[in-house]
Amino acid sequence: MSKAKEKKAHPDAKIHKHTAKDKRKTFWIKQNLKKKKKLEKQAAPQKQQEKPGPPQEAQQISANWKSLQQILKSSQSEKRHQNGFTTKKHQENAFQRSSVNTAAPSKRDSGEKEKQKTVPVVPQEAGEKLKLPAASDSPQSAAAKRRKDKEMPTSEEEGPKKKKKISLDEERKPTEDDLWFDDVDPDVIEETMGAEAAEIMRRKQGVRSKSKEPETSLVKESAFSGITQTVAIDCEMVGVGPDGEESILARVSLVNKFGKCIYDKYVKPTEKVTDYRTAVSGIRPEDIKDGEDVQTVQREVADILKGRIVVGHAIHNDLKILLLDHPKKFIRDTQKYKPFRRIAKSSRPSLKVLCREVLNVKVQQGEHSSVQDAQATMRLYTLVKKQWEAEISSRKKNKESEEKKKRKPR
């Protein structure tokens, strides 16, 4: 009865104890919440300071990218592994470095450009702090500098390149050791290896060096010097009459098919010369003062031309001034040859142009020489002789066949 009474007498005792515990719990919960709020308030500005803001300018972006790459490299070298895990101190140091490098650059005065270049210095040893750039650094951005370096190479870089090119050209020059063979024509070597190699070969073989001058390129020196079946002719004239408009014969030259001169005579004038045309003809008063008579020259030239193929340039002028006639089938005029006209791109090409384009020889540079002009026309003819004569023979056969057809009765 006593225990039952006690239980009935104190029915609110447990309830009181239960509420006191709840009050204590709620009190400590509130205290903990207050502490947490205070800690969060204190930590909030630190986090805001530690977290860098996003870069606003292109210059900052390039600098941040470089700094992040360098931080990654330095942090990897500084990490000390402890049982396969990195310590918190190293992570905090890396975060502090990133916040220092990504900080916005300081602005200058309003009158100056607001551009600064941040170049992070990579520490060589672990734990060494990064160095900030000085304010006197060049204001050019990294991208602009790279562009400038590509567009404008320095003279120091260009110098060695030029020297290398020169040295390569010098190395390419052939020497006597390179030309160990003796039985090859120097002209063939010139076409394949160049003029210098050909000169070396000519010296080894004891042959005279080939020149671009007309005297050597238009004449075969060791060839026959007499009259051949094909001859070339050229004449020089002087002016007579008022203002020297009319022309008379002053010089006649003939060469054989090898370019050797077989006839060359000055002609005594039959009239008073009013214009010697020395700049073109090369004739002077003393040349023709004691020259040969015109009749003698005409007779001698006619004897040489008789029954032979005559080559000339605008040959009708030469025959006209000589008062001579020659069968058309025996005349070869280099001015009227169609392939030469196509090469010179002219219906009446000059001898000077043909020699330059076809023979690669310079003639008529100053005063003309009838001997040289005759040699040039002969060289042009011999160069295309086979083709030229084949065309003439084919035309002759076509004419004969046409004539036979006309003669046949229908």
Coordinates of C-alpha atoms in Angstrom, one line a residue:
M1 CA 0.0 0.0 0.0
S2 CA 2.8 2.4 0.8
K3 CA 4.4 2.0 -2.7
A4 CA 1.2 2.4 -4.4
K5 CA 0.5 5.5 -2.4
E6 CA 3.8 6.9 -3.3
K7 CA 3.2 6.4 -6.9
K8 CA -0.2 8.0 -6.6
A9 CA 1.1 10.8 -4.4
H10 CA 3.8 11.9 -6.9
P11 CA 2.3 11.5 -10.3
D12 CA 4.0 14.7 -11.7
A13 CA 7.5 13.9 -10.6
K14 CA 8.5 12.1 -13.8
I15 CA 6.9 14.7 -15.9
H16 CA 8.9 17.4 -14.1
K17 CA 12.2 15.5 -14.5
H18 CA 11.4 15.0 -18.3
T19 CA 10.8 18.7 -18.9
A20 CA 14.1 19.7 -17.2
K21 CA 16.1 17.5 -19.5
D22 CA 14.4 18.9 -22.5
K23 CA 15.1 22.4 -21.3
R24 CA 18.8 21.6 -20.9
K25 CA 19.0 20.1 -24.4
T26 CA 17.3 23.0 -26.0
F27 CA 19.6 25.5 -24.2
W28 CA 22.8 23.8 -25.4
I29 CA 21.4 23.4 -28.9
K30 CA 20.7 27.2 -29.0
Q31 CA 24.2 27.9 -27.6
N32 CA 25.8 25.7 -30.3
L33 CA 23.8 27.4 -33.0
K34 CA 24.9 30.8 -31.8
K35 CA 28.5 29.8 -31.8
K36 CA 28.2 28.3 -35.3
K37 CA 26.6 31.6 -36.6
K38 CA 29.4 33.6 -35.1
L39 CA 32.1 31.4 -36.6
E40 CA 30.3 31.5 -40.0
K41 CA 30.2 35.3 -39.8
Q42 CA 33.9 35.5 -39.0
A43 CA 34.8 33.0 -41.7
A44 CA 32.6 34.6 -44.4
P45 CA 34.8 37.7 -45.1
Q46 CA 37.9 35.4 -45.1
K47 CA 36.4 33.2 -47.7
Q48 CA 35.4 36.2 -49.8
Q49 CA 38.9 37.5 -49.7
E50 CA 40.4 34.1 -50.5
K51 CA 38.1 33.4 -53.5
P52 CA 39.4 35.5 -56.4
G53 CA 36.9 37.2 -58.6
P54 CA 36.6 36.3 -62.3
P55 CA 39.1 38.2 -64.6
Q56 CA 37.5 41.0 -66.5
E57 CA 40.3 41.8 -69.1
A58 CA 42.0 39.6 -71.7
Q59 CA 45.4 40.5 -70.1
Q60 CA 44.3 39.0 -66.7
I61 CA 42.9 35.9 -68.4
S62 CA 46.3 35.1 -70.1
A63 CA 48.2 35.9 -66.9
N64 CA 45.9 33.7 -64.8
W65 CA 46.2 30.8 -67.2
K66 CA 50.0 31.0 -67.1
S67 CA 50.0 31.3 -63.3
L68 CA 47.7 28.3 -62.9
Q69 CA 49.9 26.2 -65.1
Q70 CA 53.0 27.2 -63.2
I71 CA 51.2 26.6 -59.8
L72 CA 50.3 23.1 -60.9
K73 CA 53.9 22.3 -61.8
S74 CA 55.2 23.8 -58.5
S75 CA 52.6 22.1 -56.4
Q76 CA 53.3 18.7 -58.0
S77 CA 57.0 19.1 -57.1
E78 CA 56.2 20.3 -53.6
K79 CA 53.7 17.5 -52.7
R80 CA 55.1 15.1 -50.2
H81 CA 53.2 11.8 -50.2
Q82 CA 52.4 10.3 -46.8
N83 CA 51.1 6.8 -47.2
G84 CA 49.7 7.7 -50.6
F85 CA 47.9 11.0 -49.4
T86 CA 48.9 14.6 -49.5
T87 CA 48.9 16.7 -46.3
K88 CA 46.5 19.6 -45.8
K89 CA 49.3 22.1 -45.4
H90 CA 50.5 21.7 -49.0
Q91 CA 46.9 22.1 -50.3
E92 CA 46.5 25.3 -48.4
N93 CA 49.8 26.7 -49.6
A94 CA 48.8 26.0 -53.2
F95 CA 45.5 27.7 -52.7
Q96 CA 47.2 30.8 -51.2
R97 CA 49.6 31.0 -54.2
S98 CA 46.7 30.8 -56.7
S99 CA 44.9 33.7 -54.8
V100 CA 48.0 35.8 -54.9
N101 CA 48.6 35.3 -58.7
T102 CA 45.0 35.8 -59.7
A103 CA 44.7 39.1 -57.9
A104 CA 43.7 42.0 -60.1
P105 CA 46.6 44.3 -61.3
S106 CA 46.8 47.7 -59.8
K107 CA 45.6 50.6 -61.9
R108 CA 47.8 53.5 -62.9
D109 CA 46.9 57.1 -63.2
S110 CA 44.1 58.2 -65.6
G111 CA 46.6 59.7 -68.1
E112 CA 48.5 56.4 -68.5
K113 CA 47.3 53.1 -70.1
E114 CA 45.7 50.7 -67.6
K115 CA 47.7 47.7 -68.7
Q116 CA 50.2 45.8 -66.6
K117 CA 51.8 42.5 -67.2
T118 CA 51.9 39.9 -64.4
V119 CA 54.7 37.4 -64.8
P120 CA 54.7 34.8 -62.0
V121 CA 58.1 33.5 -61.0
V122 CA 58.2 29.8 -60.5
P123 CA 59.9 28.9 -57.2
Q124 CA 62.9 26.6 -57.6
E125 CA 62.6 25.2 -54.1
A126 CA 59.6 23.9 -52.2
G127 CA 58.1 26.5 -49.9
E128 CA 59.5 29.5 -51.8
K129 CA 57.0 32.2 -52.4
L130 CA 56.1 33.6 -55.8
K131 CA 57.5 37.0 -56.8
L132 CA 55.3 39.7 -58.1
P133 CA 56.3 41.8 -61.1
A134 CA 57.6 45.3 -60.7
A135 CA 55.6 48.3 -61.8
S136 CA 58.2 49.3 -64.4
D137 CA 57.6 46.1 -66.5
S138 CA 56.7 46.6 -70.2
P139 CA 53.0 47.3 -70.7
Q140 CA 52.7 45.0 -73.8
S141 CA 50.6 41.9 -73.4
A142 CA 51.9 38.4 -73.9
A143 CA 49.8 37.9 -77.1
A144 CA 50.9 41.2 -78.6
K145 CA 54.5 40.3 -77.9
R146 CA 54.2 36.9 -79.6
R147 CA 52.6 38.5 -82.6
K148 CA 55.3 41.1 -82.9
D149 CA 58.1 38.5 -82.6
K150 CA 56.5 36.5 -85.5
E151 CA 56.1 39.5 -87.8
M152 CA 59.4 41.2 -87.1
P153 CA 62.4 38.8 -86.8
T154 CA 65.5 40.3 -85.3
S155 CA 68.6 41.0 -87.4
E156 CA 70.5 38.6 -85.3
E157 CA 68.2 35.7 -86.4
E158 CA 68.3 36.8 -90.1
G159 CA 72.1 37.1 -90.2
P160 CA 72.9 33.4 -89.7
K161 CA 70.3 32.4 -92.2
K162 CA 71.9 34.5 -94.9
K163 CA 75.3 33.2 -94.1
K164 CA 74.0 29.7 -94.4
K165 CA 72.6 30.3 -97.8
I166 CA 75.8 31.8 -99.1
S167 CA 77.8 28.8 -97.7
L168 CA 75.4 26.3 -99.4
D169 CA 75.9 28.1 -102.7
E170 CA 79.7 28.0 -102.3
E171 CA 79.5 24.3 -101.5
R172 CA 77.6 23.6 -104.7
K173 CA 80.4 24.9 -106.9
P174 CA 82.1 22.0 -108.7
T175 CA 85.7 21.2 -108.3
E176 CA 88.3 19.3 -110.4
D177 CA 87.9 16.3 -108.1
D178 CA 84.2 16.1 -109.0
L179 CA 84.9 16.0 -112.7
W180 CA 87.0 12.8 -112.7
F181 CA 85.9 11.7 -116.1
D182 CA 87.8 12.9 -119.2
D183 CA 85.8 11.6 -122.3
V184 CA 82.7 13.8 -122.0
D185 CA 82.0 16.8 -124.3
P186 CA 82.3 20.1 -122.3
D187 CA 79.1 21.4 -124.1
V188 CA 77.2 18.4 -122.6
I189 CA 78.6 19.2 -119.2
E190 CA 77.5 22.8 -119.5
E191 CA 73.9 21.8 -120.2
T192 CA 73.8 19.4 -117.2
M193 CA 76.1 20.8 -114.6
G194 CA 76.6 24.4 -115.5
A195 CA 79.1 26.8 -117.1
E196 CA 81.7 26.5 -114.2
A197 CA 81.9 22.7 -114.6
A198 CA 82.3 23.1 -118.4
E199 CA 85.1 25.5 -117.9
I200 CA 86.9 23.1 -115.6
M201 CA 86.5 20.3 -118.1
R202 CA 87.8 22.5 -121.0
R203 CA 90.9 23.3 -119.0
K204 CA 91.5 19.6 -118.3
Q205 CA 91.1 18.7 -122.0
G206 CA 93.1 21.8 -123.2
V207 CA 90.2 23.2 -125.2
R208 CA 89.6 26.9 -125.5
S209 CA 86.8 28.2 -123.3
K210 CA 83.5 28.7 -125.1
S211 CA 82.3 32.3 -125.1
K212 CA 79.0 33.9 -125.7
E213 CA 80.7 36.4 -128.1
P214 CA 79.5 36.2 -131.7
E215 CA 83.0 35.7 -133.1
T216 CA 83.3 32.3 -131.4
S217 CA 79.6 31.1 -131.3
L218 CA 78.9 31.9 -135.0
V219 CA 82.1 30.4 -136.6
K220 CA 83.6 27.0 -136.5
E221 CA 87.3 27.8 -136.2
S222 CA 88.7 24.5 -137.5
A223 CA 86.3 24.1 -140.4
F224 CA 86.8 24.5 -144.1
S225 CA 87.5 28.1 -145.2
G226 CA 86.7 27.8 -148.9
I227 CA 83.5 28.4 -150.9
T228 CA 80.7 25.9 -150.1
Q229 CA 77.4 25.1 -151.8
T230 CA 75.6 27.4 -149.4
V231 CA 76.7 30.9 -148.8
A232 CA 75.4 33.9 -146.8
I233 CA 75.5 37.5 -147.9
D234 CA 75.1 40.9 -146.3
C235 CA 75.7 44.5 -147.5
E236 CA 76.3 47.9 -145.9
M237 CA 75.0 51.1 -147.5
V238 CA 75.7 54.8 -147.2
G239 CA 73.4 57.7 -148.0
V240 CA 73.5 60.0 -151.0
G241 CA 71.4 62.8 -152.3
P242 CA 69.6 65.4 -150.2
D243 CA 69.6 64.5 -146.5
G244 CA 71.2 61.1 -147.4
E245 CA 67.8 59.5 -148.1
E246 CA 69.0 57.3 -151.1
S247 CA 71.3 54.4 -150.6
I248 CA 74.4 53.2 -152.5
L249 CA 76.6 50.1 -151.9
A250 CA 79.5 50.6 -149.6
R251 CA 80.5 47.0 -148.4
V252 CA 79.8 43.4 -149.4
S253 CA 80.5 40.3 -147.3
L254 CA 80.0 36.6 -148.0
V255 CA 80.6 33.7 -145.7
N256 CA 80.5 29.9 -146.2
K257 CA 78.2 27.5 -144.3
F258 CA 80.7 27.3 -141.5
G259 CA 80.8 31.0 -141.0
K260 CA 84.2 31.6 -142.5
C261 CA 84.5 34.8 -144.5
I262 CA 85.1 34.1 -148.2
Y263 CA 84.6 37.6 -149.6
D264 CA 84.7 41.0 -148.0
K265 CA 85.3 44.3 -150.0
Y266 CA 84.5 48.0 -149.6
V267 CA 83.0 49.7 -152.7
K268 CA 84.1 53.0 -154.0
P269 CA 81.1 55.4 -154.1
T270 CA 79.8 56.5 -157.5
E271 CA 78.2 59.6 -156.0
K272 CA 78.9 62.2 -153.3
V273 CA 78.1 60.6 -149.9
T274 CA 76.0 62.9 -147.8
D275 CA 75.4 60.5 -144.9
Y276 CA 77.9 57.8 -144.0
R277 CA 75.5 56.3 -141.4
T278 CA 78.5 55.3 -139.3
A279 CA 76.5 54.6 -136.2
V280 CA 74.7 51.8 -138.0
S281 CA 76.8 50.9 -141.1
G282 CA 80.2 51.3 -139.5
I283 CA 81.5 52.9 -142.7
R284 CA 83.9 55.9 -142.6
P285 CA 85.3 58.1 -145.4
E286 CA 88.7 56.4 -145.3
D287 CA 87.1 52.9 -145.7
I288 CA 85.5 53.6 -149.1
K289 CA 87.9 56.2 -150.4
D290 CA 90.1 53.6 -152.1
G291 CA 87.4 50.9 -152.4
E292 CA 86.7 48.5 -155.4
D293 CA 84.7 49.6 -158.4
V294 CA 81.0 48.7 -158.3
Q295 CA 81.1 46.8 -161.6
T296 CA 84.0 44.6 -160.4
V297 CA 82.2 43.8 -157.1
Q298 CA 79.0 43.0 -158.9
R299 CA 80.8 40.5 -161.3
E300 CA 82.7 38.8 -158.5
V301 CA 79.7 38.4 -156.3
A302 CA 77.5 37.1 -159.2
D303 CA 80.2 34.4 -160.0
I304 CA 80.1 33.2 -156.4
L305 CA 76.3 33.2 -156.1
K306 CA 75.8 31.3 -159.4
G307 CA 74.1 27.9 -158.8
R308 CA 74.4 28.1 -155.0
I309 CA 71.9 28.5 -152.2
V310 CA 72.1 32.1 -150.9
V311 CA 71.1 32.9 -147.3
G312 CA 70.4 36.4 -146.0
H313 CA 68.2 38.5 -143.9
A314 CA 65.8 40.6 -145.9
I315 CA 67.9 39.5 -148.8
H316 CA 65.9 41.3 -151.5
N317 CA 67.5 44.6 -150.3
D318 CA 71.0 43.2 -150.8
L319 CA 70.3 41.9 -154.2
K320 CA 68.6 45.1 -155.2
I321 CA 71.6 47.3 -154.2
L322 CA 73.9 44.9 -156.1
L323 CA 71.6 45.1 -159.2
L324 CA 71.6 41.3 -159.2
D325 CA 69.0 38.6 -159.6
H326 CA 68.9 35.1 -158.2
P327 CA 66.5 32.2 -158.6
K328 CA 63.8 32.1 -155.9
K329 CA 64.2 28.4 -155.3
F330 CA 67.9 29.1 -154.2
I331 CA 67.1 31.9 -151.8
R332 CA 66.7 31.4 -148.0
D333 CA 65.5 34.5 -146.2
T334 CA 65.6 34.3 -142.4
Q335 CA 63.2 37.2 -142.1
K336 CA 60.5 35.3 -144.0
Y337 CA 60.9 31.9 -142.4
K338 CA 57.6 31.3 -140.5
P339 CA 58.9 29.5 -137.4
F340 CA 61.3 32.4 -136.8
R341 CA 58.4 34.8 -137.1
R342 CA 56.5 32.9 -134.5
I343 CA 59.4 32.9 -132.1
A344 CA 60.0 36.6 -132.5
K345 CA 56.2 37.3 -132.6
S346 CA 56.6 39.6 -135.5
S347 CA 55.9 39.5 -139.3
R348 CA 59.2 41.2 -140.0
P349 CA 61.6 40.3 -137.2
S350 CA 65.0 42.0 -137.1
L351 CA 68.3 40.0 -137.2
K352 CA 69.1 41.3 -133.7
V353 CA 66.0 39.9 -132.2
L354 CA 66.3 36.5 -133.9
C355 CA 69.9 36.1 -132.7
R356 CA 68.9 37.0 -129.2
E357 CA 65.8 34.7 -129.1
V358 CA 67.1 31.8 -131.2
L359 CA 70.9 31.8 -130.8
N360 CA 71.2 33.5 -127.5
V361 CA 73.9 35.7 -129.1
K362 CA 74.1 39.5 -129.1
V363 CA 74.8 41.2 -132.4
Q364 CA 74.4 44.7 -133.8
Q365 CA 75.1 46.2 -130.3
G366 CA 76.8 49.3 -131.9
E367 CA 78.1 49.7 -135.4
H368 CA 77.0 46.9 -137.7
S369 CA 79.4 44.5 -139.4
S370 CA 78.4 42.9 -142.7
V371 CA 80.6 39.9 -142.0
Q372 CA 79.1 39.3 -138.6
D373 CA 75.5 39.8 -139.9
A374 CA 76.2 37.2 -142.7
Q375 CA 77.6 34.8 -140.1
A376 CA 74.5 35.2 -138.0
T377 CA 72.1 34.5 -140.9
M378 CA 74.1 31.4 -141.8
R379 CA 74.0 30.2 -138.2
L380 CA 70.2 30.7 -138.1
Y381 CA 69.8 28.7 -141.4
T382 CA 72.1 25.8 -140.4
L383 CA 70.2 25.5 -137.1
V384 CA 67.0 24.6 -138.9
K385 CA 68.4 23.5 -142.2
K386 CA 66.8 20.0 -142.2
Q387 CA 63.4 21.2 -141.3
W388 CA 63.5 24.1 -143.7
E389 CA 64.7 22.0 -146.7
A390 CA 62.1 19.3 -145.9
E391 CA 59.4 21.9 -146.1
I392 CA 60.6 23.2 -149.5
S393 CA 60.9 19.7 -151.0
S394 CA 57.4 18.8 -149.8
R395 CA 56.0 22.0 -151.4
K396 CA 57.8 21.2 -154.6
K397 CA 56.4 17.7 -154.7
N398 CA 52.8 19.0 -154.1
K399 CA 53.2 21.5 -157.0
E400 CA 54.5 18.8 -159.4
S401 CA 51.6 16.5 -158.4
E402 CA 49.1 19.3 -159.0
E403 CA 50.6 20.1 -162.4
K404 CA 50.4 16.4 -163.5
K405 CA 46.7 16.3 -162.5
K406 CA 46.0 19.4 -164.7
R407 CA 47.8 17.9 -167.7
K408 CA 45.8 14.6 -167.7
P409 CA 42.8 14.8 -170.1
R410 CA 39.4 14.4 -168.7

